[in-house]
PDB file of C-alpha atoms in Angstrom:
ATOM      1  CA  GLU A   9     -73.543 139.205  -2.874  1.00 46.00           C
ATOM      2  CA  LYS A  10     -75.400 136.778  -5.120  1.00 38.00           C
ATOM      3  CA  ASP A  11     -76.785 139.670  -7.169  1.00 44.00           C
ATOM      4  CA  GLU A  12     -73.274 141.060  -7.538  1.00 36.00           C
ATOM      5  CA  ARG A  13     -71.965 137.699  -8.790  1.00 33.00           C
ATOM      6  CA  ASN A  14     -74.815 137.516 -11.287  1.00 36.00           C
ATOM      7  CA  ARG A  15     -74.080 141.038 -12.493  1.00 34.00           C
ATOM      8  CA  VAL A  16     -70.425 140.218 -13.052  1.00 30.00           C
ATOM      9  CA  CYS A  17     -71.260 136.947 -14.826  1.00 30.00           C
ATOM     10  CA  ASN A  18     -73.835 138.634 -17.024  1.00 37.00           C
ATOM     11  CA  SER A  19     -71.432 141.450 -17.922  1.00 35.00           C
ATOM     12  CA  SER A  20     -68.804 138.880 -18.875  1.00 36.00           C
ATOM     13  CA  VAL A  21     -71.283 137.124 -21.166  1.00 37.00           C
ATOM     14  CA  ILE A  22     -72.313 140.417 -22.789  1.00 39.00           C
ATOM     15  CA  THR A  23     -68.699 141.448 -23.304  1.00 42.00           C
ATOM     16  CA  PHE A  24     -67.796 138.017 -24.673  1.00 43.00           C
ATOM     17  CA  CYS A  25     -70.740 138.108 -27.112  1.00 59.00           C
ATOM     18  CA  PHE A  26     -69.834 141.557 -28.418  1.00 65.00           C
ATOM     19  CA  SER A  27     -66.165 140.639 -28.738  1.00 73.00           C
ATOM     20  CA  ARG A  28     -67.039 137.526 -30.737  1.00 77.00           C
ATOM     21  CA  ALA A  29     -69.499 139.471 -32.903  1.00 77.00           C
ATOM     22  CA  PHE A  30     -66.965 142.228 -33.540  1.00 80.00           C
ATOM     23  CA  GLN A  31     -64.272 139.722 -34.478  1.00 84.00           C
ATOM     24  CA  ARG A  32     -66.733 138.088 -36.869  1.00 84.00           C
ATOM     25  CA  LEU A  33     -67.426 141.479 -38.441  1.00 84.00           C
ATOM     26  CA  LEU A  34     -63.715 142.130 -38.992  1.00 85.00           C
ATOM     27  CA  THR A  35     -63.200 138.594 -40.297  1.00 86.00           C
ATOM     28  CA  ASP A  36     -66.048 138.824 -42.800  1.00 85.00           C
ATOM     29  CA  ALA A  37     -65.266 142.345 -44.014  1.00 87.00           C
ATOM     30  CA  GLY A  38     -64.662 141.973 -47.745  1.00 83.00           C
ATOM     31  CA  PRO A  39     -61.400 142.934 -49.468  1.00 87.00           C
ATOM     32  CA  ASP A  40     -62.979 145.966 -51.145  1.00 88.00           C
ATOM     33  CA  SER A  41     -64.967 147.184 -48.153  1.00 95.00           C
ATOM     34  CA  THR A  42     -63.837 149.983 -45.833  1.00 96.00           C
ATOM     35  CA  VAL A  43     -63.988 150.162 -42.048  1.00 96.00           C
ATOM     36  CA  TYR A  44     -63.748 153.534 -40.307  1.00 97.00           C
ATOM     37  CA  LEU A  45     -62.893 152.988 -36.649  1.00 95.00           C
ATOM     38  CA  THR A  46     -62.445 155.670 -33.993  1.00 94.00           C
ATOM     39  CA  SER A  47     -61.120 155.395 -30.454  1.00 91.00           C
ATOM     40  CA  GLY A  48     -59.962 158.178 -28.178  1.00 88.00           C
ATOM     41  CA  TYR A  49     -57.523 155.785 -26.533  1.00 88.00           C
ATOM     42  CA  PHE A  50     -56.036 153.575 -29.252  1.00 90.00           C
ATOM     43  CA  ASN A  51     -55.007 150.263 -27.722  1.00 90.00           C
ATOM     44  CA  LEU A  52     -56.348 147.363 -29.798  1.00 90.00           C
ATOM     45  CA  THR A  53     -56.435 143.922 -28.253  1.00 87.00           C
ATOM     46  CA  ARG A  54     -54.123 141.366 -29.856  1.00 88.00           C
ATOM     47  CA  ALA A  55     -57.073 139.562 -31.417  1.00 87.00           C
ATOM     48  CA  TYR A  56     -58.420 142.756 -32.999  1.00 89.00           C
ATOM     49  CA  MET A  57     -54.967 143.794 -34.174  1.00 91.00           C
ATOM     50  CA  ARG A  58     -54.396 140.438 -35.881  1.00 91.00           C
ATOM     51  CA  LEU A  59     -57.665 140.816 -37.742  1.00 91.00           C
ATOM     52  CA  VAL A  60     -57.024 144.414 -38.801  1.00 94.00           C
ATOM     53  CA  LEU A  61     -53.557 143.516 -40.065  1.00 94.00           C
ATOM     54  CA  GLY A  62     -54.528 140.173 -41.566  1.00 90.00           C
ATOM     55  CA  THR A  63     -57.912 140.621 -43.260  1.00 84.00           C
ATOM     56  CA  GLY A  64     -58.667 142.162 -46.638  1.00 86.00           C
ATOM     57  CA  ALA A  65     -60.770 145.227 -45.792  1.00 94.00           C
ATOM     58  CA  SER A  66     -59.338 148.740 -45.831  1.00 96.00           C
ATOM     59  CA  TYR A  67     -59.124 150.473 -42.459  1.00 96.00           C
ATOM     60  CA  ARG A  68     -59.142 154.138 -41.538  1.00 97.00           C
ATOM     61  CA  ILE A  69     -58.435 154.314 -37.811  1.00 97.00           C
ATOM     62  CA  LEU A  70     -58.867 157.637 -36.007  1.00 97.00           C
ATOM     63  CA  THR A  71     -57.405 158.299 -32.584  1.00 95.00           C
ATOM     64  CA  ALA A  72     -56.447 161.290 -30.438  1.00 95.00           C
ATOM     65  CA  SER A  73     -53.361 163.346 -31.156  1.00 96.00           C
ATOM     66  CA  PRO A  74     -51.361 163.996 -27.958  1.00 94.00           C
ATOM     67  CA  GLU A  75     -52.776 167.471 -27.388  1.00 94.00           C
ATOM     68  CA  VAL A  76     -56.398 166.260 -27.435  1.00 95.00           C
ATOM     69  CA  ASN A  77     -55.755 163.229 -25.248  1.00 92.00           C
ATOM     70  CA  GLY A  78     -57.796 163.510 -22.058  1.00 90.00           C
ATOM     71  CA  PHE A  79     -54.631 163.173 -19.930  1.00 89.00           C
ATOM     72  CA  PHE A  80     -52.648 165.849 -21.780  1.00 92.00           C
ATOM     73  CA  GLY A  81     -51.100 168.233 -19.263  1.00 87.00           C
ATOM     74  CA  ALA A  82     -52.055 166.092 -16.264  1.00 92.00           C
ATOM     75  CA  LYS A  83     -49.826 166.202 -13.191  1.00 91.00           C
ATOM     76  CA  GLY A  84     -47.669 163.359 -11.990  1.00 89.00           C
ATOM     77  CA  VAL A  85     -47.515 159.955 -13.630  1.00 88.00           C
ATOM     78  CA  ALA A  86     -50.832 160.556 -15.386  1.00 89.00           C
ATOM     79  CA  GLY A  87     -49.108 163.205 -17.479  1.00 91.00           C
ATOM     80  CA  ALA A  88     -47.129 160.445 -19.197  1.00 93.00           C
ATOM     81  CA  ILE A  89     -50.241 158.609 -20.437  1.00 92.00           C
ATOM     82  CA  PRO A  90     -50.386 160.492 -23.768  1.00 94.00           C
ATOM     83  CA  ALA A  91     -46.766 159.431 -24.379  1.00 95.00           C
ATOM     84  CA  ALA A  92     -47.733 155.805 -23.718  1.00 94.00           C
ATOM     85  CA  TYR A  93     -50.414 156.060 -26.391  1.00 94.00           C
ATOM     86  CA  ILE A  94     -47.874 157.594 -28.774  1.00 96.00           C
ATOM     87  CA  HIS A  95     -45.673 154.565 -28.159  1.00 96.00           C
ATOM     88  CA  ILE A  96     -48.569 152.152 -28.790  1.00 95.00           C
ATOM     89  CA  ALA A  97     -49.553 153.999 -31.975  1.00 96.00           C
ATOM     90  CA  ARG A  98     -45.986 153.947 -33.240  1.00 96.00           C
ATOM     91  CA  GLN A  99     -45.657 150.219 -32.608  1.00 96.00           C
ATOM     92  CA  PHE A 100     -48.877 149.635 -34.542  1.00 96.00           C
ATOM     93  CA  TYR A 101     -47.772 151.904 -37.387  1.00 97.00           C
ATOM     94  CA  ASN A 102     -44.414 150.094 -37.562  1.00 97.00           C
ATOM     95  CA  GLN A 103     -46.226 146.757 -37.828  1.00 96.00           C
ATOM     96  CA  VAL A 104     -48.354 148.094 -40.674  1.00 97.00           C
ATOM     97  CA  CYS A 105     -45.206 149.195 -42.503  1.00 97.00           C
ATOM     98  CA  GLN A 106     -43.317 145.969 -41.822  1.00 96.00           C
ATOM     99  CA  LEU A 107     -46.202 143.978 -43.305  1.00 96.00           C
ATOM    100  CA  GLY A 108     -46.453 146.289 -46.308  1.00 96.00           C
ATOM    101  CA  GLN A 109     -50.053 147.223 -45.460  1.00 95.00           C
ATOM    102  CA  GLN A 110     -49.735 151.022 -45.787  1.00 95.00           C
ATOM    103  CA  GLU A 111     -52.144 151.136 -48.739  1.00 94.00           C
ATOM    104  CA  ARG A 112     -54.814 149.246 -46.794  1.00 96.00           C
ATOM    105  CA  VAL A 113     -54.448 150.313 -43.148  1.00 97.00           C
ATOM    106  CA  HIS A 114     -54.284 154.028 -42.368  1.00 98.00           C
ATOM    107  CA  LEU A 115     -53.902 155.665 -38.962  1.00 98.00           C
ATOM    108  CA  HIS A 116     -55.247 159.187 -38.429  1.00 98.00           C
ATOM    109  CA  GLU A 117     -54.976 161.659 -35.548  1.00 97.00           C
ATOM    110  CA  TYR A 118     -57.677 164.087 -34.490  1.00 97.00           C
ATOM    111  CA  HIS A 119     -56.697 167.733 -33.928  1.00 96.00           C
ATOM    112  CA  ARG A 120     -58.778 170.515 -32.427  1.00 95.00           C
ATOM    113  CA  PRO A 121     -57.415 173.306 -30.174  1.00 93.00           C
ATOM    114  CA  GLN A 122     -58.788 173.378 -26.623  1.00 91.00           C
ATOM    115  CA  TRP A 123     -60.716 170.137 -27.135  1.00 94.00           C
ATOM    116  CA  THR A 124     -60.307 166.566 -25.965  1.00 94.00           C
ATOM    117  CA  PHE A 125     -61.131 163.638 -28.240  1.00 93.00           C
ATOM    118  CA  HIS A 126     -63.102 160.709 -26.925  1.00 88.00           C
ATOM    119  CA  ALA A 127     -65.157 159.638 -29.933  1.00 89.00           C
ATOM    120  CA  LYS A 128     -65.812 155.924 -30.204  1.00 87.00           C
ATOM    121  CA  GLY A 129     -67.391 154.286 -33.190  1.00 90.00           C
ATOM    122  CA  LEU A 130     -67.315 152.189 -36.308  1.00 93.00           C
ATOM    123  CA  TRP A 131     -68.739 152.795 -39.769  1.00 96.00           C
ATOM    124  CA  TYR A 132     -68.721 149.999 -42.332  1.00 96.00           C
ATOM    125  CA  TYR A 133     -68.866 150.687 -46.063  1.00 97.00           C
ATOM    126  CA  LEU A 134     -69.566 147.857 -48.493  1.00 94.00           C
ATOM    127  CA  GLN A 135     -67.636 147.611 -51.751  1.00 90.00           C
ATOM    128  CA  GLY A 136     -68.616 150.379 -54.136  1.00 89.00           C
ATOM    129  CA  GLN A 137     -70.975 152.051 -51.648  1.00 93.00           C
ATOM    130  CA  GLY A 138     -70.618 155.730 -50.837  1.00 94.00           C
ATOM    131  CA  ARG A 139     -72.513 155.490 -47.562  1.00 97.00           C
ATOM    132  CA  PRO A 140     -72.087 153.167 -44.556  1.00 97.00           C
ATOM    133  CA  CYS A 141     -74.563 150.337 -44.046  1.00 96.00           C
ATOM    134  CA  LEU A 142     -73.478 149.467 -40.485  1.00 94.00           C
ATOM    135  CA  THR A 143     -72.444 151.408 -37.410  1.00 93.00           C
ATOM    136  CA  LEU A 144     -71.890 150.783 -33.707  1.00 87.00           C
ATOM    137  CA  ILE A 145     -73.543 152.832 -30.975  1.00 84.00           C
ATOM    138  CA  GLY A 146     -72.441 152.753 -27.344  1.00 76.00           C
ATOM    139  CA  SER A 147     -68.906 152.596 -25.995  1.00 69.00           C
ATOM    140  CA  PRO A 148     -66.795 150.470 -28.348  1.00 66.00           C
ATOM    141  CA  ASN A 149     -63.259 151.351 -27.254  1.00 69.00           C
ATOM    142  CA  PHE A 150     -61.767 148.170 -28.795  1.00 79.00           C
ATOM    143  CA  GLY A 151     -59.023 148.055 -26.134  1.00 74.00           C
ATOM    144  CA  TYR A 152     -58.190 145.380 -23.574  1.00 70.00           C
ATOM    145  CA  ARG A 153     -59.861 147.176 -20.684  1.00 70.00           C
ATOM    146  CA  SER A 154     -63.038 147.778 -22.684  1.00 68.00           C
ATOM    147  CA  VAL A 155     -63.224 144.135 -23.772  1.00 68.00           C
ATOM    148  CA  HIS A 156     -62.148 142.333 -20.589  1.00 64.00           C
ATOM    149  CA  ARG A 157     -62.554 144.651 -17.598  1.00 66.00           C
ATOM    150  CA  ASP A 158     -65.295 147.243 -18.022  1.00 64.00           C
ATOM    151  CA  LEU A 159     -69.049 146.793 -18.276  1.00 63.00           C
ATOM    152  CA  GLU A 160     -69.932 148.470 -21.557  1.00 67.00           C
ATOM    153  CA  ALA A 161     -72.814 148.221 -23.990  1.00 73.00           C
ATOM    154  CA  GLN A 162     -72.850 148.406 -27.761  1.00 78.00           C
ATOM    155  CA  ILE A 163     -75.576 148.167 -30.360  1.00 82.00           C
ATOM    156  CA  ALA A 164     -74.934 147.407 -34.027  1.00 86.00           C
ATOM    157  CA  ILE A 165     -77.254 149.118 -36.492  1.00 91.00           C
ATOM    158  CA  VAL A 166     -77.514 147.683 -40.003  1.00 93.00           C
ATOM    159  CA  THR A 167     -79.613 149.754 -42.381  1.00 94.00           C
ATOM    160  CA  GLU A 168     -80.586 150.158 -46.028  1.00 95.00           C
ATOM    161  CA  ASN A 169     -82.327 153.473 -45.309  1.00 96.00           C
ATOM    162  CA  GLU A 170     -80.530 156.026 -47.474  1.00 96.00           C
ATOM    163  CA  ALA A 171     -81.430 158.996 -45.281  1.00 97.00           C
ATOM    164  CA  LEU A 172     -79.994 157.309 -42.205  1.00 96.00           C
ATOM    165  CA  GLN A 173     -76.931 156.154 -44.145  1.00 97.00           C
ATOM    166  CA  SER A 174     -76.331 159.765 -45.212  1.00 98.00           C
ATOM    167  CA  GLN A 175     -76.515 160.929 -41.593  1.00 97.00           C
ATOM    168  CA  LEU A 176     -74.023 158.260 -40.557  1.00 97.00           C
ATOM    169  CA  GLN A 177     -71.710 159.272 -43.401  1.00 97.00           C
ATOM    170  CA  GLU A 178     -71.906 162.920 -42.327  1.00 98.00           C
ATOM    171  CA  GLU A 179     -71.072 161.931 -38.738  1.00 96.00           C
ATOM    172  CA  GLN A 180     -68.030 159.935 -39.855  1.00 97.00           C
ATOM    173  CA  GLU A 181     -66.771 162.608 -42.268  1.00 97.00           C
ATOM    174  CA  MET A 182     -67.163 165.362 -39.667  1.00 97.00           C
ATOM    175  CA  LEU A 183     -64.749 163.556 -37.339  1.00 96.00           C
ATOM    176  CA  TYR A 184     -62.177 162.723 -40.002  1.00 97.00           C
ATOM    177  CA  ARG A 185     -62.279 166.233 -41.447  1.00 97.00           C
ATOM    178  CA  ARG A 186     -60.268 167.436 -38.443  1.00 96.00           C
ATOM    179  CA  SER A 187     -57.657 164.714 -38.726  1.00 97.00           C
ATOM    180  CA  THR A 188     -54.300 164.177 -40.389  1.00 97.00           C
ATOM    181  CA  GLU A 189     -52.900 160.868 -41.539  1.00 97.00           C
ATOM    182  CA  VAL A 190     -49.987 159.446 -39.577  1.00 97.00           C
ATOM    183  CA  SER A 191     -46.721 158.983 -41.447  1.00 96.00           C
ATOM    184  CA  ASP A 192     -43.062 158.403 -40.625  1.00 95.00           C
ATOM    185  CA  SER A 193     -42.577 162.140 -40.157  1.00 96.00           C
ATOM    186  CA  THR A 194     -45.314 162.228 -37.493  1.00 96.00           C
ATOM    187  CA  PHE A 195     -43.135 160.370 -35.019  1.00 95.00           C
ATOM    188  CA  GLN A 196     -40.119 162.550 -35.782  1.00 94.00           C
ATOM    189  CA  GLN A 197     -41.834 165.626 -34.356  1.00 94.00           C
ATOM    190  CA  PRO A 198     -40.436 166.897 -31.024  1.00 92.00           C
ATOM    191  CA  ASP A 199     -43.756 166.435 -29.210  1.00 89.00           C
ATOM    192  CA  ARG A 200     -43.702 162.709 -30.120  1.00 93.00           C
ATOM    193  CA  TYR A 201     -40.585 161.969 -28.113  1.00 94.00           C
ATOM    194  CA  VAL A 202     -41.272 159.159 -25.644  1.00 96.00           C
ATOM    195  CA  LYS A 203     -39.012 158.730 -22.630  1.00 95.00           C
ATOM    196  CA  LEU A 204     -37.353 155.373 -22.116  1.00 96.00           C
ATOM    197  CA  TRP A 205     -39.128 154.660 -18.828  1.00 95.00           C
ATOM    198  CA  VAL A 206     -42.510 155.167 -20.532  1.00 94.00           C
ATOM    199  CA  LYS A 207     -41.550 152.676 -23.255  1.00 95.00           C
ATOM    200  CA  LEU A 208     -40.501 150.151 -20.614  1.00 94.00           C
ATOM    201  CA  VAL A 209     -43.615 150.568 -18.489  1.00 92.00           C
ATOM    202  CA  THR A 210     -46.197 150.667 -21.302  1.00 91.00           C
ATOM    203  CA  PRO A 211     -46.186 146.888 -22.035  1.00 86.00           C
ATOM    204  CA  LEU A 212     -46.767 146.216 -18.339  1.00 83.00           C
ATOM    205  CA  ILE A 213     -49.745 148.518 -17.943  1.00 81.00           C
ATOM    206  CA  LYS A 214     -51.343 148.671 -21.424  1.00 78.00           C
ATOM    207  CA  ASN A 215     -53.845 145.971 -20.462  1.00 73.00           C
ATOM    208  CA  PHE A 216     -55.289 148.321 -17.842  1.00 69.00           C
ATOM    209  CA  PHE A 217     -56.231 151.152 -20.214  1.00 67.00           C
TER     210      PHE A 217
END
């Protein structure tokens, strides 16, 4: 029992440290730098969302389109999870538009037939640099559950090695090559219809996924 308590305490410290470090990264990202961020289940914490919407860096956020969501086609209540993520993405996109941040914050969706999308990562490009100098390795989901509930590990790699930077750039571009940018018309498509009960339930359960 004591070992279990220590494990939980240690995991909380690790999570807290990464969360603080990640917030510092977003805070310090310069106005002409670019952050590429991917998450299969897009559900930013409030703190992360404030930083993305309020800091000067440009953001290219990649998440799963409904058909590559891991719960797409699931039976029962689980089958509504992709719709909940549509609702969350639309709320975020609406906030971007309301704040006039469309030129700085871009949301993308990954598409690939017969695949599911669960890529997690971050690539940071300094001003005027064609290759990333920083990336995250591990399981950075950036959502509430990842930050506050799960035991996850991340490592930040900062490098000036041009060969490694080129590999990281290729990795990032490969993912985004199969994506489309979200726009107003995206949410007008028939497969983006979200039932009222899903909209009502999503705020109550979004902190659990």
